[in-house]
Amino acid sequence: MSDLNSVNDETLVAFLDGELSDEQTTHIERLLESDGTLGNRLETLKATWNLLGELPEEAPNPQLAQSTMEMVALSEVNRPVGWLPWLQRHRWLIGGCLCFAALLIGAGVGRTATALFTGQLLSDLPTIAEYRSLQHIDSIEWLEKLATLEDLPAAVGDSVPKVIGDGVIPEDFRDRRKWVRELQEIDKGRLDNNREQFGRDANKERLREISVAIQSAADGTELLATARAYSALLDAVGSRESQRIQSESDLQLRFATVEQRVVRMLTARYASEMTPADKAAMLEWLDWLQWDGENFDVFQSSNDPDQLVFQELLYRDADESLITNVHTDELIRNDERLSTRARRLLSTIDDQQQLRAAIGFWVFSVISPQSDALEPVSFERLRAQFDKLRQEDRDLLELMPEDKARRELTRQLGVAEPMLNNTP
């Protein structure tokens, strides 16, 4: 207790401003960890400053000096006997002196509280600047586990929260003041908004501990990038799903849920980023489906067989659909079709319905009129390719609708070998 009492307010302000020696700083940090009394003193001083800031400023009374001088002059003419009458006659003078003394004391407390508040703000600056990302992290262990999910940043892309300033918070408090002053106005507004939210957060101490752990970690930059990406993922899935994920206390189960979300997001993103080779493979798979002997009549009687495949994948279960698990497995496991990356994305989706939906979106991406799955090819090139085929392959092409025959010839021009001989 004697150690705590020996720490005065000036020492605390110097500590928050980073003006103490390393030995003194370490000493106070140990005191803060062992007893909450110092923290209570800091909060009291801060509350005092807030109260002072809310009091209206009063203009000085111009008659105060004149009335005081008149009283002093009167006292010289008619000097009373005893101290009680003197106090009664000079009560206004004494009152004025007491008020002046109170103002001086208040100014000193206000100055100390101002420095204290500034010091606390600068101390919390790394946490405040990254508040949007750190608010979702409930332990450093969870953040480190998330960092093992290498595909997380790629899944959210550029939707991560924007960093404030350059995102690099200086260690020295003086440099931090300069860093804040040099922020652009929009970043100052974002920082102030983060400060207000952080001030209302009931988990401030936890966030401070996580922030310190990140700053001291050798891979702190990667951990921050992971926290930002995780924040973007929770924003993307919506508040209800976000709460469900965050409420899971078992980190392994929570991690599995996030991992599946990442895979689904990557799969959806790949629909718009698919390589020409994988688009050609998807078209080839569509042709294989539609020429399958079991469902041949159904697809050929459809006005839009490709659209039918899309609807079957999205709206029907595998055991009731024309497109069964056998068909989807053929797309995933046949290493002569999709690229390794595409097959890996699909093979990591555990839920069968989600897998069918992902394949359905890939189908839509290649059959959409805006799709550039294959480059337009002139009739002369298609005819030349047709003439190179074996007679049985030509006969099969002539049985196809014109758009499918054109698509097959175009695909052949983009792969090493014709695949018609593999069509059932």
Tab-separated table of C-alpha atoms in Angstrom, residues 29-372:
chain	number	residue	atom	x	y	z
A	29	GLU	CA	2.977	-1.277	-14.454
A	30	ARG	CA	3.512	-3.846	-11.703
A	31	LEU	CA	1.482	-1.728	-9.301
A	32	LEU	CA	-1.359	-1.450	-11.823
A	33	GLU	CA	-1.420	-5.221	-12.257
A	34	SER	CA	-1.406	-5.978	-8.529
A	35	ASP	CA	-3.972	-3.447	-7.300
A	36	GLY	CA	-6.866	-1.554	-8.875
A	37	THR	CA	-6.418	1.497	-6.628
A	38	LEU	CA	-4.274	3.353	-9.152
A	39	GLY	CA	-6.825	2.723	-11.862
A	40	ASN	CA	-9.559	4.127	-9.640
A	41	ARG	CA	-7.494	7.246	-9.062
A	42	LEU	CA	-7.053	7.715	-12.788
A	43	GLU	CA	-10.779	7.329	-13.421
A	44	THR	CA	-11.525	9.826	-10.641
A	45	LEU	CA	-9.219	12.433	-12.148
A	46	LYS	CA	-10.710	11.842	-15.578
A	47	ALA	CA	-14.242	12.248	-14.201
A	48	THR	CA	-13.150	15.482	-12.529
A	49	TRP	CA	-11.909	16.823	-15.828
A	50	ASN	CA	-15.150	15.874	-17.609
A	51	LEU	CA	-17.125	17.655	-14.907
A	52	LEU	CA	-14.993	20.783	-15.209
A	53	GLY	CA	-15.459	20.733	-18.957
A	54	GLU	CA	-19.232	20.804	-18.522
A	55	LEU	CA	-19.323	23.802	-16.143
A	56	PRO	CA	-20.202	27.121	-17.828
A	57	GLU	CA	-17.579	29.825	-17.758
A	58	GLU	CA	-18.584	32.820	-15.597
A	59	ALA	CA	-17.489	36.334	-16.509
A	60	PRO	CA	-15.591	38.160	-13.692
A	61	ASN	CA	-17.594	40.665	-11.685
A	62	PRO	CA	-16.199	44.159	-12.470
A	63	GLN	CA	-17.516	45.489	-9.147
A	64	LEU	CA	-15.595	42.927	-7.126
A	65	ALA	CA	-12.263	44.818	-7.111
A	66	GLN	CA	-13.948	48.184	-6.354
A	67	SER	CA	-16.056	46.843	-3.456
A	68	THR	CA	-13.026	45.039	-2.048
A	69	MET	CA	-10.934	48.241	-2.071
A	70	GLU	CA	-13.752	50.184	-0.399
A	71	MET	CA	-13.935	47.612	2.367
A	72	VAL	CA	-10.191	47.778	2.914
A	73	ALA	CA	-10.324	51.606	3.147
A	74	LEU	CA	-13.226	51.460	5.576
A	75	SER	CA	-11.388	49.024	7.793
A	76	GLU	CA	-8.499	51.500	8.182
A	77	VAL	CA	-10.866	54.203	9.476
A	78	ASN	CA	-12.933	52.047	11.780
A	79	ARG	CA	-10.701	49.122	12.856
A	80	PRO	CA	-12.730	46.563	14.894
A	81	VAL	CA	-11.537	44.820	18.015
A	82	GLY	CA	-11.321	40.997	17.853
A	83	TRP	CA	-11.195	38.639	14.921
A	84	LEU	CA	-14.933	37.762	14.669
A	85	PRO	CA	-16.100	41.316	13.817
A	86	TRP	CA	-13.213	41.602	11.389
A	87	LEU	CA	-14.303	38.414	9.625
A	88	GLN	CA	-17.853	39.686	9.458
A	89	ARG	CA	-16.798	43.019	7.932
A	90	HIS	CA	-14.349	41.486	5.471
A	91	ARG	CA	-16.400	38.475	4.477
A	92	TRP	CA	-16.561	39.582	0.819
A	93	LEU	CA	-12.819	40.061	0.638
A	94	ILE	CA	-12.211	36.666	2.180
A	95	GLY	CA	-14.820	35.123	-0.110
A	96	GLY	CA	-13.131	36.640	-3.139
A	97	CYS	CA	-9.736	35.300	-2.059
A	98	LEU	CA	-11.212	31.853	-1.489
A	99	CYS	CA	-12.843	31.896	-4.933
A	100	PHE	CA	-9.575	32.947	-6.519
A	101	ALA	CA	-7.744	30.163	-4.715
A	102	ALA	CA	-10.394	27.663	-5.847
A	103	LEU	CA	-9.944	28.781	-9.434
A	104	LEU	CA	-6.195	28.277	-9.161
A	105	ILE	CA	-6.665	24.812	-7.703
A	106	GLY	CA	-9.258	23.963	-10.355
A	107	ALA	CA	-6.938	25.117	-13.101
A	108	GLY	CA	-4.185	22.882	-11.714
A	109	VAL	CA	-6.494	19.881	-11.501
A	110	GLY	CA	-7.802	20.626	-14.983
A	111	ARG	CA	-4.280	20.840	-16.393
A	112	THR	CA	-3.363	17.539	-14.745
A	113	ALA	CA	-6.572	15.881	-15.950
A	114	THR	CA	-6.007	17.194	-19.481
A	115	ALA	CA	-2.537	15.699	-19.573
A	116	LEU	CA	-3.902	12.517	-18.047
A	117	PHE	CA	-6.672	12.207	-20.624
A	118	THR	CA	-4.256	12.877	-23.482
A	119	GLY	CA	-1.856	10.295	-22.083
A	120	GLN	CA	-4.565	7.637	-21.776
A	121	LEU	CA	-5.769	8.337	-25.301
A	122	LEU	CA	-2.269	8.029	-26.713
A	123	SER	CA	-1.689	4.864	-24.716
A	124	ASP	CA	-4.834	3.310	-26.209
A	125	LEU	CA	-4.166	4.630	-29.717
A	126	PRO	CA	-3.166	1.255	-31.280
A	127	THR	CA	-6.351	-0.313	-29.899
A	128	ILE	CA	-8.577	2.593	-30.933
A	129	ALA	CA	-7.153	2.788	-34.463
A	130	GLU	CA	-7.912	-0.928	-35.022
A	131	TYR	CA	-11.108	-1.045	-32.961
A	132	ARG	CA	-13.367	-2.110	-35.855
A	133	SER	CA	-11.249	-5.212	-36.361
A	134	LEU	CA	-10.264	-5.997	-32.774
A	135	GLN	CA	-13.803	-5.767	-31.362
A	136	HIS	CA	-14.543	-9.231	-32.840
A	137	ILE	CA	-11.466	-10.912	-31.341
A	138	ASP	CA	-12.139	-12.372	-27.890
A	139	SER	CA	-8.668	-13.797	-27.259
A	140	ILE	CA	-5.192	-13.797	-28.743
A	141	GLU	CA	-5.491	-17.598	-29.013
A	142	TRP	CA	-8.474	-17.218	-31.354
A	143	LEU	CA	-6.632	-14.687	-33.490
A	144	GLU	CA	-3.584	-16.938	-33.764
A	145	LYS	CA	-5.804	-19.840	-34.815
A	146	LEU	CA	-7.518	-17.688	-37.436
A	147	ALA	CA	-4.093	-16.746	-38.804
A	148	THR	CA	-3.588	-20.381	-39.839
A	149	LEU	CA	-6.504	-20.012	-42.258
A	150	GLU	CA	-4.395	-18.817	-45.184
A	151	ASP	CA	-7.325	-18.314	-47.576
A	152	LEU	CA	-9.189	-15.908	-45.269
A	153	PRO	CA	-7.737	-12.667	-46.751
A	154	ALA	CA	-8.340	-13.900	-50.300
A	155	ALA	CA	-11.961	-14.799	-49.478
A	156	VAL	CA	-12.897	-11.272	-48.380
A	157	GLY	CA	-10.768	-9.492	-50.997
A	158	ASP	CA	-10.662	-5.725	-50.677
A	159	SER	CA	-13.689	-5.487	-48.359
A	160	VAL	CA	-11.501	-5.341	-45.225
A	161	PRO	CA	-11.876	-2.250	-43.006
A	162	LYS	CA	-9.725	0.607	-44.257
A	163	VAL	CA	-6.747	1.372	-42.083
A	164	ILE	CA	-6.492	4.793	-40.458
A	165	GLY	CA	-3.545	6.739	-41.781
A	166	ASP	CA	-0.709	4.429	-42.749
A	167	GLY	CA	-1.838	1.883	-40.170
A	168	VAL	CA	1.532	1.983	-38.387
A	169	ILE	CA	1.233	3.454	-34.870
A	170	PRO	CA	4.540	4.855	-33.505
A	171	GLU	CA	5.768	3.572	-30.153
A	172	ASP	CA	6.844	6.928	-28.690
A	173	PHE	CA	4.010	9.098	-27.337
A	174	ARG	CA	5.428	12.263	-28.873
A	175	ASP	CA	5.482	10.570	-32.276
A	176	ARG	CA	1.907	9.411	-31.694
A	177	ARG	CA	0.784	13.004	-31.117
A	178	LYS	CA	2.430	14.004	-34.384
A	179	TRP	CA	0.869	10.993	-36.156
A	180	VAL	CA	-2.628	12.041	-35.040
A	181	ARG	CA	-2.077	15.697	-35.976
A	182	GLU	CA	-0.961	14.744	-39.491
A	183	LEU	CA	-3.986	12.525	-40.223
A	184	GLN	CA	-6.335	13.615	-42.986
A	185	GLU	CA	-9.685	14.964	-41.810
A	186	ILE	CA	-11.591	11.849	-42.884
A	187	ASP	CA	-9.199	9.637	-40.912
A	188	LYS	CA	-9.476	11.928	-37.885
A	189	GLY	CA	-13.255	11.501	-38.046
A	190	ARG	CA	-12.938	7.716	-38.242
A	191	LEU	CA	-10.480	7.702	-35.356
A	192	ASP	CA	-12.815	9.825	-33.229
A	193	ASN	CA	-15.726	7.504	-34.031
A	194	ASN	CA	-13.608	4.511	-32.999
A	195	ARG	CA	-12.674	6.332	-29.786
A	196	GLU	CA	-16.310	6.861	-28.849
A	197	GLN	CA	-17.200	3.211	-29.525
A	198	PHE	CA	-14.158	1.984	-27.638
A	199	GLY	CA	-15.112	4.196	-24.697
A	200	ARG	CA	-18.516	2.487	-24.503
A	201	ASP	CA	-17.134	-1.047	-24.928
A	202	ALA	CA	-17.394	-3.163	-21.789
A	203	ASN	CA	-14.385	-5.232	-22.878
A	204	LYS	CA	-11.813	-2.428	-23.044
A	205	GLU	CA	-9.279	-4.242	-20.873
A	206	ARG	CA	-9.477	-7.390	-22.982
A	207	LEU	CA	-8.997	-5.384	-26.163
A	208	ARG	CA	-5.999	-3.583	-24.650
A	209	GLU	CA	-4.397	-6.920	-23.757
A	210	ILE	CA	-4.959	-8.300	-27.263
A	211	SER	CA	-3.581	-5.121	-28.815
A	212	VAL	CA	-0.437	-5.301	-26.656
A	213	ALA	CA	0.011	-8.975	-27.548
A	214	ILE	CA	-0.220	-8.150	-31.257
A	215	GLN	CA	2.299	-5.308	-30.942
A	216	SER	CA	4.787	-7.548	-29.152
A	217	ALA	CA	4.348	-10.538	-31.497
A	218	ALA	CA	6.941	-11.212	-34.197
A	219	ASP	CA	4.109	-11.730	-36.711
A	220	GLY	CA	2.064	-8.774	-35.468
A	221	THR	CA	1.496	-7.394	-38.980
A	222	GLU	CA	0.023	-10.710	-40.148
A	223	LEU	CA	-2.156	-10.953	-37.035
A	224	LEU	CA	-3.585	-7.490	-37.703
A	225	ALA	CA	-4.295	-8.418	-41.327
A	226	THR	CA	-6.101	-11.534	-40.078
A	227	ALA	CA	-8.209	-9.485	-37.639
A	228	ARG	CA	-9.210	-7.116	-40.446
A	229	ALA	CA	-10.114	-9.987	-42.768
A	230	TYR	CA	-12.179	-11.699	-40.043
A	231	SER	CA	-14.069	-8.459	-39.435
A	232	ALA	CA	-14.870	-8.262	-43.156
A	233	LEU	CA	-16.085	-11.870	-43.160
A	234	LEU	CA	-18.456	-11.231	-40.246
A	235	ASP	CA	-19.790	-8.144	-42.020
A	236	ALA	CA	-20.367	-10.215	-45.157
A	237	VAL	CA	-22.341	-13.024	-43.474
A	238	GLY	CA	-24.759	-10.660	-41.706
A	239	SER	CA	-25.494	-9.930	-38.061
A	240	ARG	CA	-27.432	-13.122	-37.283
A	241	GLU	CA	-24.790	-15.492	-38.665
A	242	SER	CA	-22.059	-13.338	-37.156
A	243	GLN	CA	-23.606	-13.669	-33.699
A	244	ARG	CA	-23.964	-17.414	-34.173
A	245	ILE	CA	-20.281	-17.748	-35.058
A	246	GLN	CA	-19.103	-15.528	-32.211
A	247	SER	CA	-21.294	-17.283	-29.630
A	248	GLU	CA	-19.593	-20.634	-30.226
A	249	SER	CA	-17.288	-21.121	-27.228
A	250	ASP	CA	-15.486	-24.154	-28.662
A	251	LEU	CA	-12.724	-22.601	-30.775
A	252	GLN	CA	-12.323	-25.728	-32.876
A	253	LEU	CA	-16.006	-25.760	-33.844
A	254	ARG	CA	-15.956	-22.027	-34.454
A	255	PHE	CA	-12.888	-22.406	-36.638
A	256	ALA	CA	-14.575	-25.172	-38.675
A	257	THR	CA	-17.579	-22.909	-39.291
A	258	VAL	CA	-15.389	-20.005	-40.390
A	259	GLU	CA	-13.340	-22.327	-42.612
A	260	GLN	CA	-16.470	-23.474	-44.445
A	261	ARG	CA	-17.563	-19.866	-44.863
A	262	VAL	CA	-14.194	-19.018	-46.364
A	263	VAL	CA	-14.431	-21.883	-48.851
A	264	ARG	CA	-17.932	-20.860	-49.898
A	265	MET	CA	-16.863	-17.246	-50.355
A	266	LEU	CA	-13.827	-18.293	-52.386
A	267	THR	CA	-15.979	-20.569	-54.525
A	268	ALA	CA	-18.488	-17.800	-55.200
A	269	ARG	CA	-15.658	-15.380	-56.008
A	270	TYR	CA	-14.098	-17.865	-58.425
A	271	ALA	CA	-17.290	-17.914	-60.475
A	272	SER	CA	-16.360	-14.436	-61.714
A	273	GLU	CA	-12.605	-15.097	-61.826
A	274	MET	CA	-12.644	-18.499	-63.503
A	275	THR	CA	-9.842	-19.211	-65.946
A	276	PRO	CA	-10.680	-19.891	-69.604
A	277	ALA	CA	-9.477	-23.477	-69.176
A	278	ASP	CA	-11.862	-24.106	-66.259
A	279	LYS	CA	-14.722	-22.444	-68.137
A	280	ALA	CA	-14.075	-24.763	-71.060
A	281	ALA	CA	-14.036	-27.704	-68.624
A	282	MET	CA	-17.410	-26.654	-67.220
A	283	LEU	CA	-18.896	-26.477	-70.717
A	284	GLU	CA	-17.490	-29.908	-71.460
A	285	TRP	CA	-19.071	-31.269	-68.280
A	286	LEU	CA	-22.419	-29.734	-69.265
A	287	ASP	CA	-22.264	-31.512	-72.627
A	288	TRP	CA	-21.361	-34.768	-70.931
A	289	LEU	CA	-24.396	-34.415	-68.627
A	290	GLN	CA	-26.801	-33.649	-71.395
A	291	TRP	CA	-25.644	-36.505	-73.591
A	292	ASP	CA	-25.756	-38.997	-70.756
A	293	GLY	CA	-27.890	-41.920	-71.871
A	294	GLU	CA	-30.147	-41.933	-68.796
A	295	ASN	CA	-31.295	-38.301	-69.142
A	296	PHE	CA	-30.652	-37.784	-72.850
A	297	ASP	CA	-34.328	-37.447	-73.820
A	298	VAL	CA	-35.103	-35.020	-70.965
A	299	PHE	CA	-32.312	-32.635	-71.841
A	300	GLN	CA	-32.802	-32.774	-75.584
A	301	SER	CA	-36.502	-31.997	-75.225
A	302	SER	CA	-35.736	-28.946	-73.079
A	303	ASN	CA	-35.755	-25.509	-74.682
A	304	ASP	CA	-32.697	-24.578	-72.616
A	305	PRO	CA	-30.765	-27.645	-71.340
A	306	ASP	CA	-28.053	-25.532	-69.710
A	307	GLN	CA	-30.611	-23.581	-67.700
A	308	LEU	CA	-32.218	-26.876	-66.680
A	309	VAL	CA	-28.897	-28.060	-65.257
A	310	PHE	CA	-28.570	-24.805	-63.329
A	311	GLN	CA	-32.062	-25.138	-61.831
A	312	GLU	CA	-31.564	-28.806	-60.935
A	313	LEU	CA	-28.396	-27.999	-59.033
A	314	LEU	CA	-29.830	-25.057	-57.117
A	315	TYR	CA	-33.375	-26.121	-56.378
A	316	ARG	CA	-33.430	-29.921	-56.119
A	317	ASP	CA	-31.789	-32.369	-53.727
A	318	ALA	CA	-29.352	-34.872	-55.183
A	319	ASP	CA	-31.631	-37.880	-54.561
A	320	GLU	CA	-34.504	-36.204	-56.459
A	321	SER	CA	-32.563	-34.474	-59.211
A	322	LEU	CA	-31.438	-35.296	-62.723
A	323	ILE	CA	-27.996	-34.232	-61.488
A	324	THR	CA	-26.913	-36.788	-58.882
A	325	ASN	CA	-23.866	-37.074	-56.646
A	326	VAL	CA	-22.342	-39.308	-59.299
A	327	HIS	CA	-22.408	-36.406	-61.755
A	328	THR	CA	-20.964	-33.854	-59.333
A	329	ASP	CA	-18.279	-36.298	-58.186
A	330	GLU	CA	-17.228	-36.778	-61.789
A	331	LEU	CA	-16.640	-33.035	-62.113
A	332	ILE	CA	-14.604	-32.841	-58.913
A	333	ARG	CA	-12.576	-36.052	-59.097
A	334	ASN	CA	-11.782	-36.174	-62.788
A	335	ASP	CA	-8.372	-34.507	-62.909
A	336	GLU	CA	-8.680	-34.133	-66.685
A	337	ARG	CA	-11.436	-31.578	-66.279
A	338	LEU	CA	-11.009	-28.746	-63.777
A	339	SER	CA	-7.734	-27.260	-62.562
A	340	THR	CA	-6.252	-28.353	-59.238
A	341	ARG	CA	-7.318	-25.080	-57.620
A	342	ALA	CA	-10.927	-25.426	-58.773
A	343	ARG	CA	-11.174	-29.049	-57.681
A	344	ARG	CA	-9.656	-28.191	-54.287
A	345	LEU	CA	-12.250	-25.460	-53.731
A	346	LEU	CA	-15.147	-27.788	-54.475
A	347	SER	CA	-13.743	-30.799	-52.597
A	348	THR	CA	-13.447	-28.841	-49.327
A	349	ILE	CA	-17.171	-28.018	-49.160
A	350	ASP	CA	-18.647	-30.447	-46.618
A	351	ASP	CA	-22.333	-29.714	-47.091
A	352	GLN	CA	-23.719	-31.436	-50.188
A	353	GLN	CA	-26.377	-28.812	-50.824
A	354	GLN	CA	-23.809	-26.031	-50.614
A	355	LEU	CA	-21.607	-27.953	-53.036
A	356	ARG	CA	-24.421	-28.240	-55.562
A	357	ALA	CA	-25.143	-24.525	-55.197
A	358	ALA	CA	-21.482	-23.672	-55.823
A	359	ILE	CA	-21.387	-25.800	-58.979
A	360	GLY	CA	-24.669	-24.220	-60.032
A	361	PHE	CA	-23.178	-20.737	-59.817
A	362	TRP	CA	-20.188	-21.885	-61.836
A	363	VAL	CA	-22.564	-23.241	-64.463
A	364	PHE	CA	-24.399	-19.927	-64.552
A	365	SER	CA	-21.117	-18.051	-64.964
A	366	VAL	CA	-20.251	-19.974	-68.129
A	367	ILE	CA	-23.705	-20.041	-69.722
A	368	SER	CA	-24.479	-16.391	-69.012
A	369	PRO	CA	-24.585	-14.228	-72.168
A	370	GLN	CA	-21.974	-11.964	-70.545
A	371	SER	CA	-19.598	-14.887	-70.026
A	372	ASP	CA	-16.358	-14.896	-71.956
